[in-house]
Amino acid sequence: MPGNSFGHSFRITTFGESHGPAVGVVVDGCPPGIPLAEEDIQRELDRRRPGQSLIASARQETDAAEILSGVFEGVTTGTPIAVLVRNEDARSRDYAAIKDLFRPGHADYTYLAKYGVRDYRGGGRASARETIGRVAAGAIAKKLLGYEGVSVLGYTCQVGDVKMPTMERMTLEQVEASPVRCPDPETAAAMENLIKQVRSERDSIGSAVEIVARGVPAGLGEPVFDKLKADLAKALVSVPAVVGFEYGSGFAAVPSRGTQHNDPIIRRQTGSGGAPVIGTRTNNAGGMLGGISTGEPIVVRVALKPTASIPQPMETVDTQGNPQTIVTKGRHDPCLAPRFVPIGEAMVALVLADHLLRQRAIRGTE
Ligand SMILES: Cc1cc2nc3c(=O)[nH]c(=O)nc-3n(C[C@H](O)[C@H](O)[C@H](O)COP(=O)(O)O)c2cc1C
């Protein structure tokens, strides 16, 4: 089976390449009757778009979303929703010189090894432009989740050695206030300076993003292979440049002890029918136990590698296997976290929308 689709009940299929005519997505399984306009999708695409600041790639794309199907008189119809975004600023000439070379850190060799043919322009299907389809679908998933009281917010929590201090709660406005998308202004400034410095040294830098989903009801996730944590990991690691995934305490759990790590269980309030609503005092579990949501915030983090394309000579070979030196040209983000934030949010929203619908299939709407 090819791997261009994701999800079961809320299922997406993305299509398109970096320098082809268009990229997009088909969303199947979205319930009918949800108000949906192109602006809902555009808002999220605008957050993902390149060319927004000095610290991001200068590729100029309007990334205008066209809804081709599945929406009638402003609401979803329950039929497949196709969203198309045309590529406009694809400068393929930047890539002609490297047509027969494999770029270090890119998927050039592996795509050729897999398919025997490759679209070398801008990374083809391996390009992050593919994530436009994910962000468009994620905007629809966020709309659906919004009606259920679920919100998803991501932010840059680390660039190089610069880490964000713990913040109890943050808003979208705080995140969007800085081009690095870090809600703590002091850390954001330090991150921005570091990215500018790295760029002036013709280099790139690694980073991390945290994504928090609030209002997720207890009970989402399908043991054993479609556990919520497993699907979140797959969703996020499938995004280009992601090299690590953790949830809750993550790798920080390694040196800790059970006495510190177990989250004490508390009664939060009384729910419908007098049933107790259970919560936890801390959230080392990241909102999931046994791969099922606990009702506490879902907290996940990803590590992003330093951007592969850097304007420095690098060792490689050509398609004939002859040693070569390559200097990547074109326009590239020196740090990927700021642009990853809306993509990561979209992937989390897609997983949650899918599992919400799957839970309804088991338990109804109750
Ligand atoms: C939002 C976003 C933007 C990206 N922009 C670039 C870029 O400008 N230059 C680059 O070399 N890689 C960029 N990447 C990463 C590459 O697409 C990715 O590293 C490459 O396709 C190889 O895939 P892998 O890192 O998942 O193995 C970007 C990734 C994301 C998520």
PDB file of N, CA and C and ligand atoms in Angstrom, residues 48 57 105-107 126-128 239-242 305 307-309 331-333 336 339-340 343, ligand 1:
ATOM      1  N   ARG A  48       1.749  28.991   8.035  1.00  0.00           N
ATOM      2  CA  ARG A  48       2.772  28.040   7.562  1.00  0.00           C
ATOM      3  C   ARG A  48       3.651  28.607   6.458  1.00  0.00           C
ATOM      4  N   SER A  57      12.585  31.210   5.147  1.00  0.00           N
ATOM      5  CA  SER A  57      12.853  31.164   3.713  1.00  0.00           C
ATOM      6  C   SER A  57      12.156  32.303   3.000  1.00  0.00           C
ATOM      7  N   GLY A 105      21.595  15.218   3.662  1.00  0.00           N
ATOM      8  CA  GLY A 105      20.477  15.565   4.555  1.00  0.00           C
ATOM      9  C   GLY A 105      19.134  15.594   3.862  1.00  0.00           C
ATOM     10  N   HIS A 106      19.118  15.385   2.534  1.00  0.00           N
ATOM     11  CA  HIS A 106      17.863  15.378   1.781  1.00  0.00           C
ATOM     12  C   HIS A 106      17.517  13.974   1.319  1.00  0.00           C
ATOM     13  N   ALA A 107      16.313  13.840   0.757  1.00  0.00           N
ATOM     14  CA  ALA A 107      15.809  12.507   0.379  1.00  0.00           C
ATOM     15  C   ALA A 107      16.094  12.184  -1.086  1.00  0.00           C
ATOM     16  N   ALA A 126       9.219  15.096  -1.358  1.00  0.00           N
ATOM     17  CA  ALA A 126       9.820  15.122  -0.014  1.00  0.00           C
ATOM     18  C   ALA A 126       9.829  16.538   0.560  1.00  0.00           C
ATOM     19  N   SER A 127       9.534  17.516  -0.286  1.00  0.00           N
ATOM     20  CA  SER A 127       9.557  18.913   0.155  1.00  0.00           C
ATOM     21  C   SER A 127       8.498  19.192   1.216  1.00  0.00           C
ATOM     22  N   ALA A 128       8.787  20.173   2.067  1.00  0.00           N
ATOM     23  CA  ALA A 128       7.815  20.566   3.089  1.00  0.00           C
ATOM     24  C   ALA A 128       6.580  21.220   2.476  1.00  0.00           C
ATOM     25  N   VAL A 239       6.351  14.120   9.504  1.00  0.00           N
ATOM     26  CA  VAL A 239       6.630  15.463   8.957  1.00  0.00           C
ATOM     27  C   VAL A 239       8.132  15.565   8.649  1.00  0.00           C
ATOM     28  N   PRO A 240       8.490  16.157   7.476  1.00  0.00           N
ATOM     29  CA  PRO A 240       9.915  16.278   7.147  1.00  0.00           C
ATOM     30  C   PRO A 240      10.713  16.953   8.263  1.00  0.00           C
ATOM     31  N   ALA A 241      11.926  16.477   8.474  1.00  0.00           N
ATOM     32  CA  ALA A 241      12.901  17.064   9.393  1.00  0.00           C
ATOM     33  C   ALA A 241      12.690  16.707  10.864  1.00  0.00           C
ATOM     34  N   VAL A 242      11.632  15.958  11.188  1.00  0.00           N
ATOM     35  CA  VAL A 242      11.420  15.568  12.591  1.00  0.00           C
ATOM     36  C   VAL A 242      12.337  14.385  12.911  1.00  0.00           C
ATOM     37  N   LYS A 305      15.657  18.618  13.036  1.00  0.00           N
ATOM     38  CA  LYS A 305      17.090  18.704  12.724  1.00  0.00           C
ATOM     39  C   LYS A 305      17.428  20.075  12.148  1.00  0.00           C
ATOM     40  N   THR A 307      18.326  22.613   9.388  1.00  0.00           N
ATOM     41  CA  THR A 307      17.990  22.582   7.956  1.00  0.00           C
ATOM     42  C   THR A 307      19.162  22.014   7.160  1.00  0.00           C
ATOM     43  N   ALA A 308      18.857  21.065   6.282  1.00  0.00           N
ATOM     44  CA  ALA A 308      19.933  20.395   5.531  1.00  0.00           C
ATOM     45  C   ALA A 308      20.605  21.334   4.531  1.00  0.00           C
ATOM     46  N   SER A 309      19.822  22.161   3.851  1.00  0.00           N
ATOM     47  CA  SER A 309      20.380  23.031   2.805  1.00  0.00           C
ATOM     48  C   SER A 309      21.090  24.217   3.432  1.00  0.00           C
ATOM     49  N   ARG A 331      16.332  28.994  -1.567  1.00  0.00           N
ATOM     50  CA  ARG A 331      15.947  29.764  -0.386  1.00  0.00           C
ATOM     51  C   ARG A 331      15.529  28.811   0.724  1.00  0.00           C
ATOM     52  N   HIS A 332      16.128  28.973   1.883  1.00  0.00           N
ATOM     53  CA  HIS A 332      15.910  27.970   2.932  1.00  0.00           C
ATOM     54  C   HIS A 332      15.754  28.611   4.313  1.00  0.00           C
ATOM     55  N   ASP A 333      14.946  27.964   5.157  1.00  0.00           N
ATOM     56  CA  ASP A 333      14.780  28.411   6.543  1.00  0.00           C
ATOM     57  C   ASP A 333      16.000  27.966   7.338  1.00  0.00           C
ATOM     58  N   LEU A 336      13.901  25.399  11.606  1.00  0.00           N
ATOM     59  CA  LEU A 336      12.604  24.925  11.104  1.00  0.00           C
ATOM     60  C   LEU A 336      11.448  25.046  12.102  1.00  0.00           C
ATOM     61  N   ARG A 339       8.267  27.522  11.485  1.00  0.00           N
ATOM     62  CA  ARG A 339       7.315  27.113  10.447  1.00  0.00           C
ATOM     63  C   ARG A 339       6.695  25.753  10.746  1.00  0.00           C
ATOM     64  N   PHE A 340       7.324  24.982  11.590  1.00  0.00           N
ATOM     65  CA  PHE A 340       6.765  23.669  11.935  1.00  0.00           C
ATOM     66  C   PHE A 340       5.533  23.815  12.830  1.00  0.00           C
ATOM     67  N   ILE A 343       2.189  23.225  11.422  1.00  0.00           N
ATOM     68  CA  ILE A 343       2.129  21.874  10.839  1.00  0.00           C
ATOM     69  C   ILE A 343       1.929  20.849  11.959  1.00  0.00           C
TER      70      ILE A 343
HETATM   71  C1  LIG B   1       8.211  23.717   7.436  1.00  0.00           C
HETATM   72  C2  LIG B   1       9.411  23.027   6.915  1.00  0.00           C
HETATM   73  C3  LIG B   1      10.258  23.725   6.058  1.00  0.00           C
HETATM   74  C4  LIG B   1      11.409  23.129   5.560  1.00  0.00           C
HETATM   75  N1  LIG B   1      12.240  23.875   4.775  1.00  0.00           N
HETATM   76  C5  LIG B   1      13.421  23.349   4.416  1.00  0.00           C
HETATM   77  C6  LIG B   1      14.351  24.146   3.718  1.00  0.00           C
HETATM   78  O1  LIG B   1      14.119  25.329   3.436  1.00  0.00           O
HETATM   79  N2  LIG B   1      15.530  23.571   3.364  1.00  0.00           N
HETATM   80  C7  LIG B   1      15.853  22.276   3.686  1.00  0.00           C
HETATM   81  O2  LIG B   1      16.940  21.828   3.381  1.00  0.00           O
HETATM   82  N3  LIG B   1      14.970  21.501   4.355  1.00  0.00           N
HETATM   83  C8  LIG B   1      13.777  22.004   4.728  1.00  0.00           C
HETATM   84  N4  LIG B   1      12.895  21.215   5.420  1.00  0.00           N
HETATM   85  C9  LIG B   1      13.250  19.823   5.743  1.00  0.00           C
HETATM   86  C10 LIG B   1      13.354  18.899   4.549  1.00  0.00           C
HETATM   87  O3  LIG B   1      12.160  18.905   3.798  1.00  0.00           O
HETATM   88  C11 LIG B   1      13.692  17.480   5.020  1.00  0.00           C
HETATM   89  O4  LIG B   1      14.735  17.506   5.934  1.00  0.00           O
HETATM   90  C12 LIG B   1      14.103  16.600   3.854  1.00  0.00           C
HETATM   91  O5  LIG B   1      13.030  16.446   2.954  1.00  0.00           O
HETATM   92  C13 LIG B   1      14.547  15.187   4.297  1.00  0.00           C
HETATM   93  O6  LIG B   1      13.556  14.570   5.065  1.00  0.00           O
HETATM   94  P1  LIG B   1      13.846  14.068   6.569  1.00  0.00           P
HETATM   95  O7  LIG B   1      14.602  15.165   7.264  1.00  0.00           O
HETATM   96  O8  LIG B   1      12.472  13.862   7.148  1.00  0.00           O
HETATM   97  O9  LIG B   1      14.644  12.796   6.468  1.00  0.00           O
HETATM   98  C14 LIG B   1      11.724  21.776   5.911  1.00  0.00           C
HETATM   99  C15 LIG B   1      10.868  21.085   6.765  1.00  0.00           C
HETATM  100  C16 LIG B   1       9.726  21.695   7.282  1.00  0.00           C
HETATM  101  C17 LIG B   1       8.838  20.943   8.214  1.00  0.00           C
END
